Coordinates of C-alpha atoms in Angstrom, one line a residue:
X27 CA 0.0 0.0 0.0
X28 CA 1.4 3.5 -0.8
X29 CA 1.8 5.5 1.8
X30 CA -0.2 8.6 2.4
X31 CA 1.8 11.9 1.0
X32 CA 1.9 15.1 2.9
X33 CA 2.2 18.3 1.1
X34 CA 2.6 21.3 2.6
X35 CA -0.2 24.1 1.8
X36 CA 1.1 27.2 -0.8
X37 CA 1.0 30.2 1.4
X38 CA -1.7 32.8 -0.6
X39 CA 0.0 35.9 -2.0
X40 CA -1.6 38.9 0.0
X41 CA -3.5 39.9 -2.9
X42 CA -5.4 36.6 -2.7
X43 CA -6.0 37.1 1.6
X44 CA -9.6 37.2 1.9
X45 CA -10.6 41.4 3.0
X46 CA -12.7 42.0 5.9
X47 CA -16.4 42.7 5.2
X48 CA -15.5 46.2 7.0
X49 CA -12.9 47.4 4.7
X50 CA -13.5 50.2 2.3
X51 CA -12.7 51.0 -1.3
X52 CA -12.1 54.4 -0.5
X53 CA -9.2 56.7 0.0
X54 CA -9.0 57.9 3.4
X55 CA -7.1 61.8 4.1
X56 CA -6.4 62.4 7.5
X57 CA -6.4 66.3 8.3
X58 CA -4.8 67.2 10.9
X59 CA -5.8 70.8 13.4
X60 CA -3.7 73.5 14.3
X61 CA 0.2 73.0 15.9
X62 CA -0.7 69.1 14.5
X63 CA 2.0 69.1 11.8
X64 CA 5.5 68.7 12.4
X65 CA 7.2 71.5 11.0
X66 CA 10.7 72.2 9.4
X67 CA 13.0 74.6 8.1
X68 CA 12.9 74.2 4.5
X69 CA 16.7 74.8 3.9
X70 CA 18.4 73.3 6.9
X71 CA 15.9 70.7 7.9
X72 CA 16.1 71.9 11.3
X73 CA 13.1 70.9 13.3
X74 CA 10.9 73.8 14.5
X75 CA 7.9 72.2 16.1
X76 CA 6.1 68.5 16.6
X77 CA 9.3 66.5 16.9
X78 CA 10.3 67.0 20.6
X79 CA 10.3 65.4 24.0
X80 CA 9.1 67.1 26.7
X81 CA 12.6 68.8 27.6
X82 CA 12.4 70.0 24.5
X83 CA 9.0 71.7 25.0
X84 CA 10.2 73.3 28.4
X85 CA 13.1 74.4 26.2
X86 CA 10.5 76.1 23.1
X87 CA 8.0 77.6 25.4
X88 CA 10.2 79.4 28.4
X89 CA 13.3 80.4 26.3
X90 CA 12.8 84.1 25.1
X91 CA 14.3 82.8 21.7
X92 CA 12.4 79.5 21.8
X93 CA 10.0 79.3 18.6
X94 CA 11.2 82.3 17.3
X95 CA 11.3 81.1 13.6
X96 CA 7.7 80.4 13.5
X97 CA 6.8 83.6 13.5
X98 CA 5.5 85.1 10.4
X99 CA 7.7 87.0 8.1
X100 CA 6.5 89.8 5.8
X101 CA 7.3 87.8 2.7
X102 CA 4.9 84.9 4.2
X103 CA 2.1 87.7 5.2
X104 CA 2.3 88.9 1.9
X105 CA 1.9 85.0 0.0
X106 CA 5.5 84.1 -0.2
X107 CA 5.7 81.1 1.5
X108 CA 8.3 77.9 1.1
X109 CA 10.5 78.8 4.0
X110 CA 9.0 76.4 6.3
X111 CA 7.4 73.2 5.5
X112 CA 5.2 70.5 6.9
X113 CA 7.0 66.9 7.3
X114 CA 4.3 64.5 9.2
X115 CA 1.4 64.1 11.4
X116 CA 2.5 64.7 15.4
X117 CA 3.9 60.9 15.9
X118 CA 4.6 62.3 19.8
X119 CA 2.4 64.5 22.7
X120 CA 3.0 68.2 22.2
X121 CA 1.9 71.2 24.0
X122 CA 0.6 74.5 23.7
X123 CA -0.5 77.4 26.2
X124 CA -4.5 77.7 26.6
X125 CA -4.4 74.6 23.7
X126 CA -2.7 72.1 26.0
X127 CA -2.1 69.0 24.8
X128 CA -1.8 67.8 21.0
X129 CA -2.5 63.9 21.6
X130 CA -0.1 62.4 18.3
X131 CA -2.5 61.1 15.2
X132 CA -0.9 57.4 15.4
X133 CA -3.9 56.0 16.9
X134 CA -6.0 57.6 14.3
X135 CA -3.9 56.3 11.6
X136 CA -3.7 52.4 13.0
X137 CA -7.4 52.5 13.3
X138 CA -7.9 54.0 9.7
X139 CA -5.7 51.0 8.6
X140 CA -8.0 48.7 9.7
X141 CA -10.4 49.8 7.6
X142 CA -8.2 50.7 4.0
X143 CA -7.3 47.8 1.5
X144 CA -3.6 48.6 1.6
X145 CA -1.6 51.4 3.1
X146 CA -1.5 53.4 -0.3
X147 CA -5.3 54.5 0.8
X148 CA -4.2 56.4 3.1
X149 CA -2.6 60.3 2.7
X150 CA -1.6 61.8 6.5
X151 CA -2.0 65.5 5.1
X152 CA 0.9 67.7 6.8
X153 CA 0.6 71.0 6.6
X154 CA 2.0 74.6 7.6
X155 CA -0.7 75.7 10.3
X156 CA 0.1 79.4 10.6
X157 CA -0.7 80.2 7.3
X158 CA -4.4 81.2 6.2
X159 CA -7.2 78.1 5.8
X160 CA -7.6 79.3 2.4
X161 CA -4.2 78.8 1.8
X162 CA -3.9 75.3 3.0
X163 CA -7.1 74.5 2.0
X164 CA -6.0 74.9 -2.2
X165 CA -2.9 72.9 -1.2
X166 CA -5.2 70.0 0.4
X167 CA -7.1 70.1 -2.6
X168 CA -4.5 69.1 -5.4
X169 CA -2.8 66.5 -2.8
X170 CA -6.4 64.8 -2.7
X171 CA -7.1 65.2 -6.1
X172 CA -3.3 63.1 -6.8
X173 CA -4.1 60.9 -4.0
X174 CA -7.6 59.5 -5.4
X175 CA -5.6 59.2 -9.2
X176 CA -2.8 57.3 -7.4
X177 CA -5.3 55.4 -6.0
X178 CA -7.7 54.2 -8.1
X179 CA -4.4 52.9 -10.3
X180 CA -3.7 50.8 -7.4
X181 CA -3.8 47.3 -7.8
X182 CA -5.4 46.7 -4.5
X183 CA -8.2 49.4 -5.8
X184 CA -9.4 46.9 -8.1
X185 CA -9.6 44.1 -5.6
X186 CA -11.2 46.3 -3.1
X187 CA -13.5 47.1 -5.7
X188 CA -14.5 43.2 -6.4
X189 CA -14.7 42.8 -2.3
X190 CA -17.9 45.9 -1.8
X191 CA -21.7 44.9 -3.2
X192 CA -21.7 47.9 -5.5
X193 CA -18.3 48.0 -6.9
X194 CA -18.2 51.1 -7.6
X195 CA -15.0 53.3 -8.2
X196 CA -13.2 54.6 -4.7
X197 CA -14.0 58.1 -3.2
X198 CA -12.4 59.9 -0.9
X199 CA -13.2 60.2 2.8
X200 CA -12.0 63.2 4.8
X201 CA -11.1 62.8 8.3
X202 CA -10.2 65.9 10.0
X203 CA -9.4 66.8 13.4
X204 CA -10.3 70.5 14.5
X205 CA -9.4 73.3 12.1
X206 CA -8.4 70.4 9.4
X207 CA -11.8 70.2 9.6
X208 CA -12.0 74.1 8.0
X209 CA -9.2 73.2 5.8
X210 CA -11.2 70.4 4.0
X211 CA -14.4 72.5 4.0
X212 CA -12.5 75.1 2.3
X213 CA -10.7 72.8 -0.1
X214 CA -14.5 71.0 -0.9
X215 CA -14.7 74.8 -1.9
X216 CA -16.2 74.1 -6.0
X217 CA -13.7 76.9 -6.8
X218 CA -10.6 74.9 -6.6
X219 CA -12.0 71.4 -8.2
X220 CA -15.6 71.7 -9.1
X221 CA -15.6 67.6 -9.4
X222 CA -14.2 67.3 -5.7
X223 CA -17.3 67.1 -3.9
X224 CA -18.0 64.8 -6.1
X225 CA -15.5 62.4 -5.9
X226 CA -16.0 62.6 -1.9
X227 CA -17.8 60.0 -0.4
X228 CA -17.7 61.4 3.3
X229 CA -16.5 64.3 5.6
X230 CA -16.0 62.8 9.6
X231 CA -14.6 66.0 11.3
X232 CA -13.4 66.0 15.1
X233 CA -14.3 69.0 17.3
X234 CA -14.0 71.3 14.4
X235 CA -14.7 75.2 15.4
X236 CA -17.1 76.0 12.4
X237 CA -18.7 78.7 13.8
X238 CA -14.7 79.5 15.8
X239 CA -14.1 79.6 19.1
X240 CA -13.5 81.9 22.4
X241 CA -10.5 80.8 23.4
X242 CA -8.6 82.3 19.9
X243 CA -9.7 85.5 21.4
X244 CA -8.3 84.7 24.7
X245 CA -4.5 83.7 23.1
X246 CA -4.4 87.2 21.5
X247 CA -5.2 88.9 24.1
X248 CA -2.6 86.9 27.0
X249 CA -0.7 89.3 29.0
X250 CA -1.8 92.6 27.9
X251 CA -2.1 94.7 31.0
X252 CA -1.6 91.2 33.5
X253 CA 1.2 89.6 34.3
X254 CA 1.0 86.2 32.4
X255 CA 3.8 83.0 32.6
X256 CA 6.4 83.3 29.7
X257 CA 4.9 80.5 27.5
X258 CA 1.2 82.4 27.2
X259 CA 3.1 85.6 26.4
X260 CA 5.2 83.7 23.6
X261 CA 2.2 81.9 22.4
X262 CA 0.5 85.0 22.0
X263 CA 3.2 87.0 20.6
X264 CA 3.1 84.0 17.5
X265 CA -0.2 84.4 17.1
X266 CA -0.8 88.0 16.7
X267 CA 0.3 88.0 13.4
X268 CA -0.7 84.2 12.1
X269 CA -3.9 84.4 10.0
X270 CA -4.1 80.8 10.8
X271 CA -4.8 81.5 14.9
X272 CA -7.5 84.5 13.2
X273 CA -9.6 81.9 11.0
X274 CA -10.5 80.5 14.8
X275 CA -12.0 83.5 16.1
X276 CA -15.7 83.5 17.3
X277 CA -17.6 84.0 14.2
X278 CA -20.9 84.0 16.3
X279 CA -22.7 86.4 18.5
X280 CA -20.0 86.2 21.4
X281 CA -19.3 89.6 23.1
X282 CA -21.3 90.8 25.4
X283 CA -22.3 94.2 25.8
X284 CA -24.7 95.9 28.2
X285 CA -28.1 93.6 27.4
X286 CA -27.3 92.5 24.3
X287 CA -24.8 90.4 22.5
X288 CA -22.8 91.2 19.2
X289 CA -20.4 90.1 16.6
X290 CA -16.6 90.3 17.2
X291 CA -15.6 92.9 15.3
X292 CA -11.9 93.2 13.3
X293 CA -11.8 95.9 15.3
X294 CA -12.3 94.5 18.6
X295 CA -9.6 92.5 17.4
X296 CA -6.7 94.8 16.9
X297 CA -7.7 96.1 20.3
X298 CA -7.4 93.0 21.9
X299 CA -3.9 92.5 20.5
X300 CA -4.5 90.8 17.0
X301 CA -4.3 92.1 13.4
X302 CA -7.7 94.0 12.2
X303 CA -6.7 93.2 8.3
X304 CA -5.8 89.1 8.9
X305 CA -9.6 89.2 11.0
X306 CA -11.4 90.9 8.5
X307 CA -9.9 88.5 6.0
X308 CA -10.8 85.6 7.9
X309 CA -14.3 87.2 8.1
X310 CA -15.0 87.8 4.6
X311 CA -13.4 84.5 4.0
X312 CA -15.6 82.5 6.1
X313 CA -18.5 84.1 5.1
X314 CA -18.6 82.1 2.1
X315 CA -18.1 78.8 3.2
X316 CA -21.4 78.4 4.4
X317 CA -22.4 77.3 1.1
X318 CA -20.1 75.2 0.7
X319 CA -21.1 71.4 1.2
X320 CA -19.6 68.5 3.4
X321 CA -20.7 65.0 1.2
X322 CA -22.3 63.0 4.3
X323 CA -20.8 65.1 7.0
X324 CA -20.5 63.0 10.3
X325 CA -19.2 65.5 13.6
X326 CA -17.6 63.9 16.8
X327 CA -18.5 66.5 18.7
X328 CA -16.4 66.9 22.5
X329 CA -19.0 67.4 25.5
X330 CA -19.3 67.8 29.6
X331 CA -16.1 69.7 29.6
X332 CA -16.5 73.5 31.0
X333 CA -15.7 75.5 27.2
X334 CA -15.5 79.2 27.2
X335 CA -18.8 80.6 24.8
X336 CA -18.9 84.1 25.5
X337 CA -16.9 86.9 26.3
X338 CA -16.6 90.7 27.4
X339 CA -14.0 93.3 26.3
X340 CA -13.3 96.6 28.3
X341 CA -10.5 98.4 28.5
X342 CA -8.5 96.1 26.1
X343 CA -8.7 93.4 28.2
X344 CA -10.5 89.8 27.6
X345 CA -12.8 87.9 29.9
X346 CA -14.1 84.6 29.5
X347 CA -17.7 83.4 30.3
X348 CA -18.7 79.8 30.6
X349 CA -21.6 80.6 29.2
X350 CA -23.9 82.3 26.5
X351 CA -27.0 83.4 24.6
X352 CA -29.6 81.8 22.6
X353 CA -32.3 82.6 19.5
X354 CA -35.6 81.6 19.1
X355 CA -36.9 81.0 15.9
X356 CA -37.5 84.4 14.8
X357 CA -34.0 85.2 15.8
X358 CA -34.0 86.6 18.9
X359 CA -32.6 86.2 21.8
X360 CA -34.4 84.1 24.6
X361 CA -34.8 86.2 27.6
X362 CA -36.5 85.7 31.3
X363 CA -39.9 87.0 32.1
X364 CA -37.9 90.6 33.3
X365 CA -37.2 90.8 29.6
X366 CA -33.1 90.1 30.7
X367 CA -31.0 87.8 28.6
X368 CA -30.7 84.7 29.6
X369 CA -27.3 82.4 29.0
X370 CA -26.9 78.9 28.8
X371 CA -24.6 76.9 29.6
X372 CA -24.0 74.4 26.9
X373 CA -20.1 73.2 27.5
X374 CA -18.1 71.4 24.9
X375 CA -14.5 69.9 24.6
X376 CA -13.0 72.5 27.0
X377 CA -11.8 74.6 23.8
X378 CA -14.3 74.3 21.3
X379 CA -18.3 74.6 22.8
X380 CA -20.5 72.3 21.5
X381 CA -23.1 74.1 19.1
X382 CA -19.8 75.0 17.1
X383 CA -18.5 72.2 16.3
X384 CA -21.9 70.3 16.1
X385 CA -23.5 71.6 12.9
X386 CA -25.5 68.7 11.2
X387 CA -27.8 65.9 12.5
X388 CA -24.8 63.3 12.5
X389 CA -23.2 63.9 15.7
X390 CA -21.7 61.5 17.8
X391 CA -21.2 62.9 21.3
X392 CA -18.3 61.7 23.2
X393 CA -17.3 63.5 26.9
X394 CA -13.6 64.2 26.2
X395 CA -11.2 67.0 25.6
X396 CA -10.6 68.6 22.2
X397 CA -6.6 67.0 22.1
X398 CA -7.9 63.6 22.9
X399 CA -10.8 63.3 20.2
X400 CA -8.5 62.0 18.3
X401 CA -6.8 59.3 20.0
X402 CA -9.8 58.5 22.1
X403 CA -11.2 54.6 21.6
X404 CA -14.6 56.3 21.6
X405 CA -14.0 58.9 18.4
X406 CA -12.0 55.9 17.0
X407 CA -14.5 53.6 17.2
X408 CA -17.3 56.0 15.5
X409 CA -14.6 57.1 12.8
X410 CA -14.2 53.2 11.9
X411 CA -18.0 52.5 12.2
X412 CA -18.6 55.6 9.6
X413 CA -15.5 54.4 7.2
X414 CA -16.5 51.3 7.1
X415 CA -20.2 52.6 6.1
X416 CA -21.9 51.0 8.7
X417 CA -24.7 52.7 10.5
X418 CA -23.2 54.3 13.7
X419 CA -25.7 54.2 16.7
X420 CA -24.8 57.5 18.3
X421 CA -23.6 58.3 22.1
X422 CA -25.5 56.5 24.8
X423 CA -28.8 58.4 26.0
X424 CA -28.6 60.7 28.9
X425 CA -25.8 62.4 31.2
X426 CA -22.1 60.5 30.7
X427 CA -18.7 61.3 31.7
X428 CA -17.1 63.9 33.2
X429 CA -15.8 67.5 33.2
X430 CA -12.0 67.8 33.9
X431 CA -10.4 70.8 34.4
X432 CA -6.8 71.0 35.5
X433 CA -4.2 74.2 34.4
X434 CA -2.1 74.4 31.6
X435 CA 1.2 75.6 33.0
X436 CA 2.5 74.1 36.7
X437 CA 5.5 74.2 38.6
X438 CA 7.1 71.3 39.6
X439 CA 7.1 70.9 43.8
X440 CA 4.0 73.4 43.8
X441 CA 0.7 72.0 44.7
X442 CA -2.7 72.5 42.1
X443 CA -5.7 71.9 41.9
X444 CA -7.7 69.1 39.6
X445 CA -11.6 69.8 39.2
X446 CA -14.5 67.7 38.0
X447 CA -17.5 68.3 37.2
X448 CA -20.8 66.9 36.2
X449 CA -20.6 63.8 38.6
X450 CA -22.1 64.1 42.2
X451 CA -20.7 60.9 43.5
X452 CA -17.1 59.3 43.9
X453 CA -18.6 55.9 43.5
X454 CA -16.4 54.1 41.1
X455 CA -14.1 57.5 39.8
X456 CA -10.8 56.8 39.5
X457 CA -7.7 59.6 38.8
X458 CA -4.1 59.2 38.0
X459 CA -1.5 61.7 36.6
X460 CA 1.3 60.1 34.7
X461 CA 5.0 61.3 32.9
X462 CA 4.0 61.0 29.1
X463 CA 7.4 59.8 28.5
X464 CA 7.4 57.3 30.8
X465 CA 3.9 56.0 32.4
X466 CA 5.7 53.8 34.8
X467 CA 5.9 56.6 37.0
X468 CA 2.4 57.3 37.7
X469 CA 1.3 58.2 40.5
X470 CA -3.0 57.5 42.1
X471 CA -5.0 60.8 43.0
X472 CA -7.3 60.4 45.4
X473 CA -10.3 63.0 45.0
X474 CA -12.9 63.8 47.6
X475 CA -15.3 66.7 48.2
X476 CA -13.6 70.2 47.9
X477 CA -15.5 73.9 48.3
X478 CA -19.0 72.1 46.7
X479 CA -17.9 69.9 44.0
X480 CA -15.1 67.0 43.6
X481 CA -11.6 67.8 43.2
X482 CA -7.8 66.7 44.4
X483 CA -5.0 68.8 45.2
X484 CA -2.2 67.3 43.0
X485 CA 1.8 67.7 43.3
X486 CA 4.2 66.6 40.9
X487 CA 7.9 66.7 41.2
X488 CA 9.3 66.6 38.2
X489 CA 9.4 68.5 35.1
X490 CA 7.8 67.8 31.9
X491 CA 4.7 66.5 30.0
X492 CA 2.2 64.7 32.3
X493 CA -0.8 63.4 31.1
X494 CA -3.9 63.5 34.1
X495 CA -6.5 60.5 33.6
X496 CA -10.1 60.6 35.2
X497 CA -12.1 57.5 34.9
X498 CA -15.8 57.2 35.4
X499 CA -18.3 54.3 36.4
X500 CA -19.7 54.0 33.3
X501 CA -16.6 53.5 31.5
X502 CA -15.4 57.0 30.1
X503 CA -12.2 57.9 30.3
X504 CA -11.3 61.9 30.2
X505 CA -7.5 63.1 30.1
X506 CA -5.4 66.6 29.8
X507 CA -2.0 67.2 29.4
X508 CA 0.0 69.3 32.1
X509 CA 3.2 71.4 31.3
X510 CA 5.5 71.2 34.7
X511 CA 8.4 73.7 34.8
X512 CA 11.6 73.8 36.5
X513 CA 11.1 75.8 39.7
X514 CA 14.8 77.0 39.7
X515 CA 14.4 78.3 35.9
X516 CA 10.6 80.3 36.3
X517 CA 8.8 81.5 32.9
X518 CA 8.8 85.1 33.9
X519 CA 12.4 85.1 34.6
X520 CA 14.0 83.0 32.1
X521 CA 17.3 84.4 30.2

């Protein structure tokens, strides 16, 4: 009798590996928000910003001379740009004064992998965040135009193609954190590529300030008559010029004034510390962009977190409300039965509020900060649902989460403070604060009842970037990063 033969199975050739019923035909372009490009100078290839450790950050931010090249030249006011370009997506946690932490985009990317035929789908879109969003915006339009040719010429197109139930040609699908979110709007804009919105399947856009936001107002105006740290007085001293920071201002009724509330006007701006002509542009700009349409927009929109809304302006100087008006139908404002405005507080992702960054019916609300929508499992799991074109349930009903709120800038040795609100029990709450370069070092918070709501006073000893973690009972996790300073080197003294 012959004896039974053995062969060994031929391995398939990855083209012939079976595709996941979730994966997409499309191209996918990742859009990136403000300060979330590396960035380089063009001649040397010196590093300017996004590449980093935290050192390197204390370095940047309480140096007199630290980020100096990022300011805005004349030349780059007037169009002429080239002398700095964008290299990459953040790959590492950065920082920024008011902004706070910029959470990398790898977690984005990996999930977006998942979902993509082969890695050519996807195009990380870099660019130069100080310029103008119109700017950026025509560049974003050509790259996407190249990316869907390259594409659709890919070999694994084709397959893809085979795999879906209506094999139809890929589309692109816009991801875009914060202002990338503007960028694509703009670049959707028929007056670049009339056939662009057309070749777009889908626009999923992560606490994006489409109506701007408060806190833009708040940077240009930093240290103007108080005395502020050295990194909020550097921060604002880049911005006052960037037309980039001036495409974020409140574009909504935000200042208040005497019983009524108005426009910010360009030049409220210049007296505030900004440029009148880059916020008049950015006005006129964003005027017309309203008609301009996302293909199937999809918002993850940031709640629970206290957001600046509103503000006041006297004497040149800025303050923030938490808070702010409302219209009925016919367009006025709601007021109490004294006929006195009334404000509302409506919260957001601690940087952009809510009703700005939530403009269609497609909304997934998620309780985090605005530097963690992108790197939360939460907003990745509703970005894969959507890519994958599956019907994406929404946020669970009712109150979840929490509000954190801890300060930018600390000193290490120094106690602070770390707030919470929107829970009213410690039941199951959990908090940690953590070295971003190394988590080993963690340490557990402990918070309890402080002056009417729950909070923890925190120390930490060392400098650098720490990330602080809350945890809730039903399952959210909430986080901000934390700047700590070398006591014996002090912002407001530094050489």
């Amino acid at each position: 009798m012959d004896r039974p033969q053995h062969r060994t199975p031929i391995p398939q050739a990855d083209d012939e590996q079976p595709l996941s019923e979730r994966v997409t035909q499309d191209a996918v372009v990742v859009v990136p928000g403000i300060m979330g490009s590396t960035l380089e100078d063009a001649v040397t290839g010196r590093h300017l910003w996004g590449l980093g450790g935290a050192s390197w950050y204390i370095k940047a931010w309480t140096h007199p001379k630290g980020l100096q090249e990022l300011h805005l030249t004349e030349d780059e006011l007037e169009g002429r740009t080239g002398r700095i370009r964008a290299t990459g997506l953040l790959t590492s946690t950065a920082w920024t004064p008011y902004l706070r932490g910029h959470e990398p985009y790898t977690a984005l990317i990996e999930r977006v992998r998942k979902c993509v035929a082969h890695e050519a789908a996807i195009l990380p879109f870099a660019y130069d965040w100080r310029l103008p969003v119109a700017t950026n915006a025509r560049v974003l339009a050509d790259a996407a135009r190249r990316h869907l040719s390259a594409w659709r010429s890919h070999e694994a197109h084709d397959r893809a193609r085979r795999h879906r139930v209506d094999e139809r040609p890929g589309r692109l699908v816009f991801v875009a954190h914060s202002m990338g979110g503007l960028v694509t709007r703009a670049a959707l804009d028929d007056g670049y590529d009339s056939d662009l919105g057309t070749d777009t399947r889908g626009v999923i856009t992560l606490g994006t300030p489409f109506s701007g936001a408060v806190e833009a107002a708040v940077i240009l105006n930093t240290g103007r008559g108080t005395p502020v740290p050295l990194p909020r007085r550097k921060l604002r001293s880049l911005c006052a010029t960037m037309p980039g920071l001036h495409d974020l201002l409140p574009r909504y009724r935000s200042v208040r004034e005497k019983d009524d509330v108005r426009h910010l006007t360009p030049g409220d701006v210049a007296a505030i510390g900004g440029s009148a002509e880059l916020a008049a542009l950015a006005r006129d700009f964003h005027a017309g962009q309203h008609r301009v349409e996302l293909p199937d927009h999809r918002s993850v929109v940031g709640i629970n977190q206290p957001t600046s809304q509103s503000l006041t302006i006297r004497d040149g100087q800025v303050e923030a409300f938490p808070d702010g008006v409302r219209q009925n139908g016919d367009g006025t404002f709601v007021r109490d039965r004294y006929d006195r405005l009334r404000y509302f507080t409506v919260q957001g992702d601690g940087t952009v509020y809510k009703e700005s960054a939530e403009i269609t019916a497609a909304a997934t609300t998620l309780p985090v900060q605005h530097g963690s929508l992108a790197v939360e499992d939460t907003a990745l799991d509703a970005v894969e649902e959507i890519l994958s074109r599956d019907a994406h349930l929404g946020p669970p009903q009712g109150q979840f989460g929490c509000g954190l709120t801890v300060p930018d800038i600390a000193e290490a040795g120094s106690a602070w403070t770390l707030s919470l609100s929107g829970v009213d029990s410690l039941a199951g709450l959990t908090c940690r604060i953590q070295d971003v370069e190394d988590p080993g070092t963690g340490q557990e918070l402990r918070p309890g009842w402080m002056d009417g709501g729950i909070g923890v006073r925190v120390t930490v000893g060392t400098p650098g970037l720490h990330r602080v973690e809350a945890r809730t009972r039903d399952g959210f996790r909430i986080t901000q990063v934390v700047l700590v300073t070398d006591p014996a080197l002090r912002p407001e003294e530094a050489p």
